[in-house]
Each structure stands twice: as C-alpha cells, then as structure tokens.
Coordinates of C-alpha atoms in Angstrom, one line a residue:
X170 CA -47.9 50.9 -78.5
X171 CA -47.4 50.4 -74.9
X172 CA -44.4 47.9 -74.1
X173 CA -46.7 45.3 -72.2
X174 CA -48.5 45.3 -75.6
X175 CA -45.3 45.0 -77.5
X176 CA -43.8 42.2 -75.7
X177 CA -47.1 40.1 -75.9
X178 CA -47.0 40.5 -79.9
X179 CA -43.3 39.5 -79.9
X180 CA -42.7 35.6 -80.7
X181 CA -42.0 33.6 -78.0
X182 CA -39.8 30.8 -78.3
X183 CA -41.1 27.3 -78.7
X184 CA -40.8 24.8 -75.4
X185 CA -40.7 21.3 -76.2
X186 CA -43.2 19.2 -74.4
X187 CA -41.6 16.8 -71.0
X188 CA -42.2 13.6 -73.2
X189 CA -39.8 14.6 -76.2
X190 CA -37.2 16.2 -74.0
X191 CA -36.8 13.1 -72.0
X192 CA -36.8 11.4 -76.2
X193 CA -34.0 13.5 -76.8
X194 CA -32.1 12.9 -73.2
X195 CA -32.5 9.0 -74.2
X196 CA -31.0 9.1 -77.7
X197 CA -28.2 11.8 -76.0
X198 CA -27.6 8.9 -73.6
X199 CA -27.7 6.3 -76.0
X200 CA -25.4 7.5 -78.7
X201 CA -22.8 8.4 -76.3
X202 CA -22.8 5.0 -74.2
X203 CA -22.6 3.1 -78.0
X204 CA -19.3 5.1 -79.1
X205 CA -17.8 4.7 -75.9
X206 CA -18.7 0.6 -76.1
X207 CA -18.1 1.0 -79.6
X208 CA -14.1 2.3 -78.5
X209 CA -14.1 -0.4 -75.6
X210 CA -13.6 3.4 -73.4
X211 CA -16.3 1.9 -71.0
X212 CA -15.2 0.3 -67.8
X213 CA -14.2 2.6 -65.1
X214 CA -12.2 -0.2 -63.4
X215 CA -8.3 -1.7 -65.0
X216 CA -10.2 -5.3 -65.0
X217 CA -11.2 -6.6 -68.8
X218 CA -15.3 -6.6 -69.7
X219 CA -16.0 -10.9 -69.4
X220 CA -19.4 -10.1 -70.8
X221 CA -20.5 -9.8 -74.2
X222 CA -21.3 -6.8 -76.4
X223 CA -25.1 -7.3 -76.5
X224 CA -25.1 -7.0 -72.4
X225 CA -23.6 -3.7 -72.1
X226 CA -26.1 -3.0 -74.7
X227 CA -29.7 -4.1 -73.4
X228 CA -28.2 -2.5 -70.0
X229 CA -27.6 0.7 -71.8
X230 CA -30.8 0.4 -73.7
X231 CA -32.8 -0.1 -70.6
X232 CA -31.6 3.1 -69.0
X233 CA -32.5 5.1 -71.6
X234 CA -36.1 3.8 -71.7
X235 CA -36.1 4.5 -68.0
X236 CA -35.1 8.1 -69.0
X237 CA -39.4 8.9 -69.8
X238 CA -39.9 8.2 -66.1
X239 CA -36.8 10.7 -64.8
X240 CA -39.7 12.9 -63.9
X241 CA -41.5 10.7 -61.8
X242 CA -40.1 10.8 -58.8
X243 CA -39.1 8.8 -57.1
X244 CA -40.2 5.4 -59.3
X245 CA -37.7 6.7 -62.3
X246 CA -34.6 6.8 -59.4
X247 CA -35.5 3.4 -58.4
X248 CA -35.6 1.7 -61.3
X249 CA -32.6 3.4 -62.7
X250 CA -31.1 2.4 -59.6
X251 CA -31.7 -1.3 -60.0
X252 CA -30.7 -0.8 -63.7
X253 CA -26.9 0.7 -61.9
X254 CA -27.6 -2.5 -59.4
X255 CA -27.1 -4.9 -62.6
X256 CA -24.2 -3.1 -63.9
X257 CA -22.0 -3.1 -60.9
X258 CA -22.3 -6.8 -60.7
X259 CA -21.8 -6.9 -64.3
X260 CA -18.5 -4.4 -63.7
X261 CA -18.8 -0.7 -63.4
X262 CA -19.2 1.1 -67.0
X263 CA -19.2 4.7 -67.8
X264 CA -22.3 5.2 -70.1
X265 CA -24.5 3.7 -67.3
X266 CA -23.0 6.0 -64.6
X267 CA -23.2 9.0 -66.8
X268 CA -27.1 8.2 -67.2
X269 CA -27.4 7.6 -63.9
X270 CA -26.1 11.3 -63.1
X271 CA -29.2 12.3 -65.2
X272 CA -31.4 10.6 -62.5
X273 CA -29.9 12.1 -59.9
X274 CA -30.3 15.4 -61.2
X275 CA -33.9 15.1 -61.9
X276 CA -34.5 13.7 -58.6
X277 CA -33.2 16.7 -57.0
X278 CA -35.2 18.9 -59.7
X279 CA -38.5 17.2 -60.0
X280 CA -38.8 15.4 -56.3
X281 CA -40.8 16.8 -53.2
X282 CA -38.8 18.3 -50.9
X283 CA -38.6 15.4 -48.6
X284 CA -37.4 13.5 -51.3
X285 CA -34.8 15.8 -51.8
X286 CA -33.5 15.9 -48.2
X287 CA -33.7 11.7 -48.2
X288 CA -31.4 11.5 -51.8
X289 CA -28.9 14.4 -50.0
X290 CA -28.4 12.5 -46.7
X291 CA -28.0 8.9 -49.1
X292 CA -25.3 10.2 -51.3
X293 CA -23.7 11.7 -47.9
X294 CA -23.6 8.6 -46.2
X295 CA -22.3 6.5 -49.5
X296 CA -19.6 8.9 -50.2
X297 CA -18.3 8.6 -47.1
X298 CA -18.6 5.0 -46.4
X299 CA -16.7 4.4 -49.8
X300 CA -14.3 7.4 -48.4
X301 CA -13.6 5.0 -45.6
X302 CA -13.7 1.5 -47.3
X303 CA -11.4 2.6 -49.7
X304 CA -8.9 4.1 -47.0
X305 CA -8.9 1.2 -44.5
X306 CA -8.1 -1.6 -47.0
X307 CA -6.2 0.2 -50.0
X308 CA -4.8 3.5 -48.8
X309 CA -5.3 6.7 -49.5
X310 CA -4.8 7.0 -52.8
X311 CA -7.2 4.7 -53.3
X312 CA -9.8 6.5 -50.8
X313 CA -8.7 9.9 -52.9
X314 CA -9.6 8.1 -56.2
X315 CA -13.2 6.8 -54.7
X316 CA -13.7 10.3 -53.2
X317 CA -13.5 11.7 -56.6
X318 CA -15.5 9.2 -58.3
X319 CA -18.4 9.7 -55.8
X320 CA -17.8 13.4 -56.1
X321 CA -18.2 13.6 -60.2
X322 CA -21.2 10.6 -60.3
X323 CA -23.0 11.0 -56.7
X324 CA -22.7 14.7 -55.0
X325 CA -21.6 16.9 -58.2
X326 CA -25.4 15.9 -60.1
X327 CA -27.3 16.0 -56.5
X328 CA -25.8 19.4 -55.9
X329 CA -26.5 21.1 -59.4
X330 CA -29.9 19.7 -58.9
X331 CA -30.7 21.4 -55.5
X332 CA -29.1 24.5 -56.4
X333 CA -31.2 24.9 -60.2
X334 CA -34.3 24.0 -57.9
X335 CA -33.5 26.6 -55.3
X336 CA -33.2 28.9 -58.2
X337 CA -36.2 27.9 -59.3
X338 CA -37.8 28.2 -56.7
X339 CA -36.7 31.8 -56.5
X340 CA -37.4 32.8 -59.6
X341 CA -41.3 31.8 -58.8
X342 CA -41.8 33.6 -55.9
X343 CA -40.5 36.5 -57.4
X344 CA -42.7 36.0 -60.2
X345 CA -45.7 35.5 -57.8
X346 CA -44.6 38.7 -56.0
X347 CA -44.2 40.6 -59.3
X348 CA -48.0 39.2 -60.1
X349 CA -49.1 40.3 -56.6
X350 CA -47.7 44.1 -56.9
X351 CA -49.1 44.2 -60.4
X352 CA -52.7 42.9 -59.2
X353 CA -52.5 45.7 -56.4
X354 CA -51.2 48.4 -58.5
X355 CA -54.2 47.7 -60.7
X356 CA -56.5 47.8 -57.7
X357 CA -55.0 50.9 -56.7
X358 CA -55.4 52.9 -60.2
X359 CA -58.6 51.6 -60.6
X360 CA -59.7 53.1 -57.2
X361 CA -57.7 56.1 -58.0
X362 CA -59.7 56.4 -61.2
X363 CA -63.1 55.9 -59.6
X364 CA -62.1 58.5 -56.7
X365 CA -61.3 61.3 -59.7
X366 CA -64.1 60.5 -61.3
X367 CA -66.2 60.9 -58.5
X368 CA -64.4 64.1 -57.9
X369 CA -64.7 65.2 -61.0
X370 CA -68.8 64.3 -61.1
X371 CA -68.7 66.4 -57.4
X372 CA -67.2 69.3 -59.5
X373 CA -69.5 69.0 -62.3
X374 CA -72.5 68.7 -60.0
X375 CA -71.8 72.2 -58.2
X376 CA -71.6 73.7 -61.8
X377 CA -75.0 72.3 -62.4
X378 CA -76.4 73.4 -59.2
X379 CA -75.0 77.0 -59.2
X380 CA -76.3 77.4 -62.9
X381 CA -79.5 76.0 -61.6
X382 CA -79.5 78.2 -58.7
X383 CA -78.6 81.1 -61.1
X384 CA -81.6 79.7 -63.3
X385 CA -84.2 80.1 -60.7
X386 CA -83.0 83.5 -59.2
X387 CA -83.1 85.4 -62.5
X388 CA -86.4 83.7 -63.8
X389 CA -88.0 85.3 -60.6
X390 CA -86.2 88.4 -61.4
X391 CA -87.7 88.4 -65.0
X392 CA -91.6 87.7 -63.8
X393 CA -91.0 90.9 -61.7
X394 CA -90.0 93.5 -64.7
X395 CA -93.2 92.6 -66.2
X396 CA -92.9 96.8 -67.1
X397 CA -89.2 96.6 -68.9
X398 CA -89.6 94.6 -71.4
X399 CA -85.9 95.4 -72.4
X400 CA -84.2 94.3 -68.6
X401 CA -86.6 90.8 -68.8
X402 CA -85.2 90.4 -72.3
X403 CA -81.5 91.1 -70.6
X404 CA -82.7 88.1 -67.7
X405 CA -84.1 85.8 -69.9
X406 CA -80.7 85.8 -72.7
X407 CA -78.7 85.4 -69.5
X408 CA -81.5 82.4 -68.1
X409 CA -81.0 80.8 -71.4
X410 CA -76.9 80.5 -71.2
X411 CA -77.0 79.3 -67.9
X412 CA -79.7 77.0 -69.3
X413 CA -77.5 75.9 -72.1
X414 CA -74.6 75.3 -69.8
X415 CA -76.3 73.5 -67.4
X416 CA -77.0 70.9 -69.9
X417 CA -73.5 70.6 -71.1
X418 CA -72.6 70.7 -68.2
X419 CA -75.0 67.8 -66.6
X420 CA -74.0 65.8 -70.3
X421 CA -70.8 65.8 -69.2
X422 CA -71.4 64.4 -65.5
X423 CA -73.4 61.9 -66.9
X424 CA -70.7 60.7 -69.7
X425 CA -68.4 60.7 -66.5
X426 CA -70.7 58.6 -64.3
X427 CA -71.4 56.5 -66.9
X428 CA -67.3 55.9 -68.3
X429 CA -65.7 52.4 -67.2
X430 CA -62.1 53.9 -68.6
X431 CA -60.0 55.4 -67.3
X432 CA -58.9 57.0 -70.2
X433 CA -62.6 58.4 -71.4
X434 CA -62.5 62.0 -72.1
X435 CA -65.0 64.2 -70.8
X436 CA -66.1 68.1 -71.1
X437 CA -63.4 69.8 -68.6
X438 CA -64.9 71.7 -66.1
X439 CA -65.0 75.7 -66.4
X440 CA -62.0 78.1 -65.0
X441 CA -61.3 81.4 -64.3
X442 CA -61.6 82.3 -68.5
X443 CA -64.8 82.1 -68.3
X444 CA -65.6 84.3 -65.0
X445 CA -67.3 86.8 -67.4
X446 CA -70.1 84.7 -68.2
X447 CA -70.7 84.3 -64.3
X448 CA -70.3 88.2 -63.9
X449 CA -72.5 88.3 -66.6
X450 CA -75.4 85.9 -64.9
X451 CA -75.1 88.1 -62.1
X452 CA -75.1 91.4 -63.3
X453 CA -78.8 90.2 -65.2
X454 CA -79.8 89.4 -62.2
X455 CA -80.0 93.0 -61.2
X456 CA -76.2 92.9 -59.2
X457 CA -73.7 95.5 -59.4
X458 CA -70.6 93.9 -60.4
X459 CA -67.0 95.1 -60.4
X460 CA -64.1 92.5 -61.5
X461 CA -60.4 94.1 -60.7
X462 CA -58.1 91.3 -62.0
X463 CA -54.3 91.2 -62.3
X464 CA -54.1 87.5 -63.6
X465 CA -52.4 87.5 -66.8
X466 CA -51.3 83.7 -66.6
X467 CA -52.1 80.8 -66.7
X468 CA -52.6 78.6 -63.7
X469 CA -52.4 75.6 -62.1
X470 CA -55.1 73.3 -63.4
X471 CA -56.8 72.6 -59.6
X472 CA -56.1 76.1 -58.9
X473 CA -57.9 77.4 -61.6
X474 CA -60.8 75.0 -61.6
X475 CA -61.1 75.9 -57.4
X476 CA -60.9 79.5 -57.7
X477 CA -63.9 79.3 -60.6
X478 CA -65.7 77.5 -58.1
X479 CA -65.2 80.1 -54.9
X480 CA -66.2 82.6 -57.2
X481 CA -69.0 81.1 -58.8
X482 CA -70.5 79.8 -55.0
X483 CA -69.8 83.5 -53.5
X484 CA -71.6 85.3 -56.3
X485 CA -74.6 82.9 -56.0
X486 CA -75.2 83.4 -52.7
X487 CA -74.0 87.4 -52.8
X488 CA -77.3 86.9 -55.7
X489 CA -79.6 84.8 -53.8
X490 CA -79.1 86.8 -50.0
X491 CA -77.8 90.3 -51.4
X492 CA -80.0 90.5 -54.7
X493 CA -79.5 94.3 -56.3
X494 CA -76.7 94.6 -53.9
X495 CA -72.7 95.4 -55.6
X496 CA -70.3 93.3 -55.6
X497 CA -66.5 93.2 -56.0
X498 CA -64.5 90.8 -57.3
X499 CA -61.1 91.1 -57.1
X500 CA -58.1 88.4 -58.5
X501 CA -54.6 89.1 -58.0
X502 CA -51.5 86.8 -58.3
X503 CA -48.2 87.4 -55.6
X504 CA -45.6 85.3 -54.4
X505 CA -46.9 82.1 -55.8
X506 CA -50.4 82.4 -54.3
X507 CA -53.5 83.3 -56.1
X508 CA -55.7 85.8 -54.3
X509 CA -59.1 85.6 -54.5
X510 CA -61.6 88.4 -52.4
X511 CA -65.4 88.5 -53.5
X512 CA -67.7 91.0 -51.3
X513 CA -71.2 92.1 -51.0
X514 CA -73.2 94.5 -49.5
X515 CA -74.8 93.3 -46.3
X516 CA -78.3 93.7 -47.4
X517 CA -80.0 90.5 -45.5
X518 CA -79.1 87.4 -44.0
X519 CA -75.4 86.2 -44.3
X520 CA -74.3 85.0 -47.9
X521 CA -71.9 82.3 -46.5
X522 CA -74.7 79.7 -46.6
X523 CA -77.0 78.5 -49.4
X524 CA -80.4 77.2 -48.6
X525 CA -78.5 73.9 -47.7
X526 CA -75.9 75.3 -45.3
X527 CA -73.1 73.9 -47.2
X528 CA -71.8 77.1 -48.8
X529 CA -68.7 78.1 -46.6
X530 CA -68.2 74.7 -46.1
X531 CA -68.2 73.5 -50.0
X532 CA -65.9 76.0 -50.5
X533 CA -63.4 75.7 -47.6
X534 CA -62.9 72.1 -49.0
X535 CA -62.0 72.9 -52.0
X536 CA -59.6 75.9 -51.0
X537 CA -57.8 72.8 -48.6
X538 CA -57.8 71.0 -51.3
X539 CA -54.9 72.3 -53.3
X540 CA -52.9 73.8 -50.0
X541 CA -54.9 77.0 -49.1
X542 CA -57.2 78.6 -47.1
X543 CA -60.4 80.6 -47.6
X544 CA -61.9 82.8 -44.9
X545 CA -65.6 84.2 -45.1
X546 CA -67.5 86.1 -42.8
X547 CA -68.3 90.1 -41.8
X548 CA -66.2 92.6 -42.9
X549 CA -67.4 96.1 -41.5
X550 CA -70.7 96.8 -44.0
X551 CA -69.7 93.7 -46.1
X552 CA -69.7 90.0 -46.3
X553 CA -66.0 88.9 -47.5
X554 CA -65.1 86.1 -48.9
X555 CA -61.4 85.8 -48.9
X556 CA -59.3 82.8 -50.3
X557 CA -55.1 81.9 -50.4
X558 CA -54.3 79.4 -53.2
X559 CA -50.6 78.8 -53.4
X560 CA -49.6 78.3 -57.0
X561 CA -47.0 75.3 -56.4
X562 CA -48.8 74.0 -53.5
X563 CA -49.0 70.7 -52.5
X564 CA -52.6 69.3 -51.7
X565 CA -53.4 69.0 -48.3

C-alpha cells in the first residue's frame, strides 16, 4: 500500500463545528467568572463591589452569549465592547476582562486584515494614554501598574492573535504551494508517461514495419523458386514467423496506444537474444549471413533494445538493396561500449536508405539516443554500418 493511500485510510481526528466551540468558550467563561464572584476574587480595583450579585451576573451572562458572535468580526468586538463599557462604570471585574481577552483574540484571528491593523493601532494608542494618565497624576508606580494591566488584557491577546494568524497564514501558502508542486509533478509524469509510450509505440512500429518489409521481400523471393519446392518451403516457414511476430508485435502497440496507465504492461520489445530469428529471416531470403559475437552479458535495457533495432534496419535494407549478397554481422563488447558493425556486399544502390529515406536517419537517432554514435556509408567493396553504444552512457 502506497503511504498516500495509507494515510487517507487512517482516522482523522474529529473537528468540532465553530457554533459548539464558541458553546464551549461560553460555559469556559462562564464557570470561571461565577467561582471568582462566587469567592468575591473579582474586582481588579481595592474599592468594595456597591452592586448586587445578580449585576455581575447578567453582565457575565451577556458576555458569554456574545461569545457565538466572536467570529464575526467586527459586530462580536463591538458588542463585547459595550458589554466592558457597562462594567467599567459598574467597577472593573476580572471575569469580564478575561472574556474580553477572548474578543480580542478572535479579532486579530478571524478579522480582515484592515481590521487587524485598526484593533493594533487602538490598543497602541490606549496603552499608552493610560501609560501617561497614570504617570502624570499618580506616579509611576501607578503608570507601571496600568502598563501591566494593558499589557496582560489589551496587547498580550492582540499579539497572540496576529502572530497564530500570521502562522496561519503561513501554513496555507505552504499548503497551496505543496498542492501546486503536487498538481505539476502529476502533469509532468503524466506527460512523461505519454512521451514513453509514444516512444515505446515508435519502437514497436519499426518492428512491425521491418517484419513487414521482411514479409514482402521473401514472399517475392518464394514466387520466384517456383522449381525448389524445398527453398520456397524454407521462405514461406520464415514468412510465417515474421508473420506471427508482426502480429504480436502490432497487439502490443495497440494495447500501448490504447493504455490510460501508466502502470499497464505491455509485450516488451525484442533485443539482441533474439538476433537469430532476424539472421534467420534473412538468410531465407536467399542472404549469406555470418554473426561473429563476443556478447556474453547482459545489457543495458535501451542498449539492448537500440542495437536489435540497428541490426534489424541494416539487414533489411542489406535484404531489400543487396538481395543474395553476404553479410556480416559482428557484436563485440570493450571498454564499456557495445560495438555493433553490420556489412554488405555492394551489389546495387546504397543500403543506408529504405524506400522512405529514413533508414540512416532512424537509426542515427536511436544510436543518440542512449550516448552513441553510428556511422554508415562505403567501405571499399561494402556498405558498413558501424555503431558505438556506451554501456553506462548517459542519453543525449
């Protein structure tokens, strides 16, 4: 199981919707303020409470019905601001302030940004004109006292609140940069895909078309040994396997064109293992053949898979522009590089092109493909085909 698959099956904890977390913030609120009026611990200032019980206790009450509109900013500030409004007139008590720090907080958390820069430049501007209130008429222990108490009920909740939202706000534009790479690392595998695929269909199609071309070659040679009946037998077993292939082969291309995964498997395309059967092909097509090969290992997948392909496009054309002709094939393995060297006998027109042209070309590409290089041309009474493939190579 992949982990994206095993964290999606894993639990994820249960989030409680805004509505009963602000419930539970209320009854928080609320059974604190009623032991602290309940202990006569309320009042933050020396003077005695003149007011009855059931005052501090509507006030209190109000507040923490005001606590389902924290959210909406900035109605939920102002009423909880009028609610503090009432109590300071009343007397300053703890359980209201405390509640009041809640406010704040969510203001800062939950307000647009120009709220936010409005509630920081308020508390600013209180906390210092209580700063110097306090330290023109009572001194400055006084002023030290209101500095603290505007530091733990005004600046203290403003401050956690901008710094959780600027958090916040980091943690989502990392998230939506995660999402982004993720999107484009999808895009970029799926093109990747589509571009092997269409590699691999390229690959398969040249198979096709050389068993094809293979086909058509040694049909003609079996209509002319009308009088050896033994030779057209030879022709026709070797037309059949080409046959044979060429429809596995052309399945297979058509499972791959066809495939929306990725992960779809399809018939791999033929290496150097099965050279034989292209010697074979050849051979019954009234060729000479002589294979001289030191490989004894196995190779690089692209390696393998492009030198099958050199081989198979030089003995095709050494077939369709050399036909009765000898050829030699020759494989040998030094220094990390694969050599591969098929020549012909220069019996008509050049063998580096097919009826298309695209012969030397097709097979250039795919020796700079995997890092190599492939030369083709004359070679005193022969056409040569000549190809480097280094073994660790990088492709080019």
């Amino acid at each position: 199981m992949r982990l994206r698959d095993l964290r999606s099956a894993l639990p994820r904890p249960r989030e409680l919707p805004p509505w009963q977390q602000d419930g539970l913030v209320a009854l928080a609120v609320f059974a604190g303020g009623t032991m602290l009026y309940l202990t006569d611990s309320h009042r933050l200032l020396p003077s005695g409470d003149p007011f009855p019980p059931w005052i501090r206790f509507a006030e209190l009450g109000a507040i923490c019905l005001a606590a389902f509109l924290r959210r909406k900013v900035p109605w939920g500030l102002l009423v909880a601001t009028g609610i503090v409004g009432v109590d300071v007139v009343l007397g300053l008590s703890l359980p209201i302030a405390i509640a009041y720090t809640d406010f704040l907080y969510s203001a800062m958390l939950y307000g647009s940004r120009r709220t936010s820069r409005v509630l920081v430049g308020v508390t600013a501007t209180i906390t210092l004109t209580v700063l110097f209130v306090f330290l023109a008429v009572a001194g400055w222990r006084a002023a030290a006292l209101g500095a603290f108490s505007m530091l733990s009920f005004l600046l203290v909740p403003v401050w956690w609140g901008a710094n959780v939202r600027q958090q916040s706000d980091i943690a989502a534009s990392e998230r939506a940069n995660a999402e982004q790479l993720a999107t484009i690392a999808a895009l970029d595998r799926r093109a990747a895909v589509a571009a092997e695929r269409a590699r691999m269909a390229r690959d398969l199609h040249d198979v096709v078309a050389g068993h094809l071309s293979a086909i058509a070659i040694q049909s003609e040679a079996a209509l002319s040994m009308a009088d050896d009946p033994k030779t057209a037998q030879t022709v026709l077993v070797a037309v059949r396997e080409n046959s044979v292939r060429a429809l596995e082969e052309m399945r297979a291309m058509i499972g791959l064109l066809r495939s929306e995964s990725a992960e779809d498997e399809v018939t791999a395309p033929a290496r150097l293992a099965e050279l034989a059967r292209l010697v074979e092909s050849a051979r019954a097509a009234g060729m000479t053949v002589t294979v001289d090969s030191t490989v004894d290992e196995e190779l690089p997948t692209a390696v393998d898979l492009t030198a099958y392909r050199i081989a198979q496009e030089a003995l095709t054309n050494a077939v369709k522009h050399a036909p009765g002709g000898q050829v030699t094939v020759r494989l040998r393995v030094a220094d990390d590089t694969l050599s591969v060297e098929i020549g012909n006998e220069l019996l008509g027109a050049p063998t580096g092109s097919d009826g298309g042209g695209h012969g030397l070309l097709s097979m250039r590409e795919r020796a700079h493909a995997v890092g190599g290089t492939l030369r083709a041309g004359p070679s005193g009474p022969r056409w040569l085909v000549h190809a480097e493939l280094p073994l660790a190579g990088e492709p080019s």
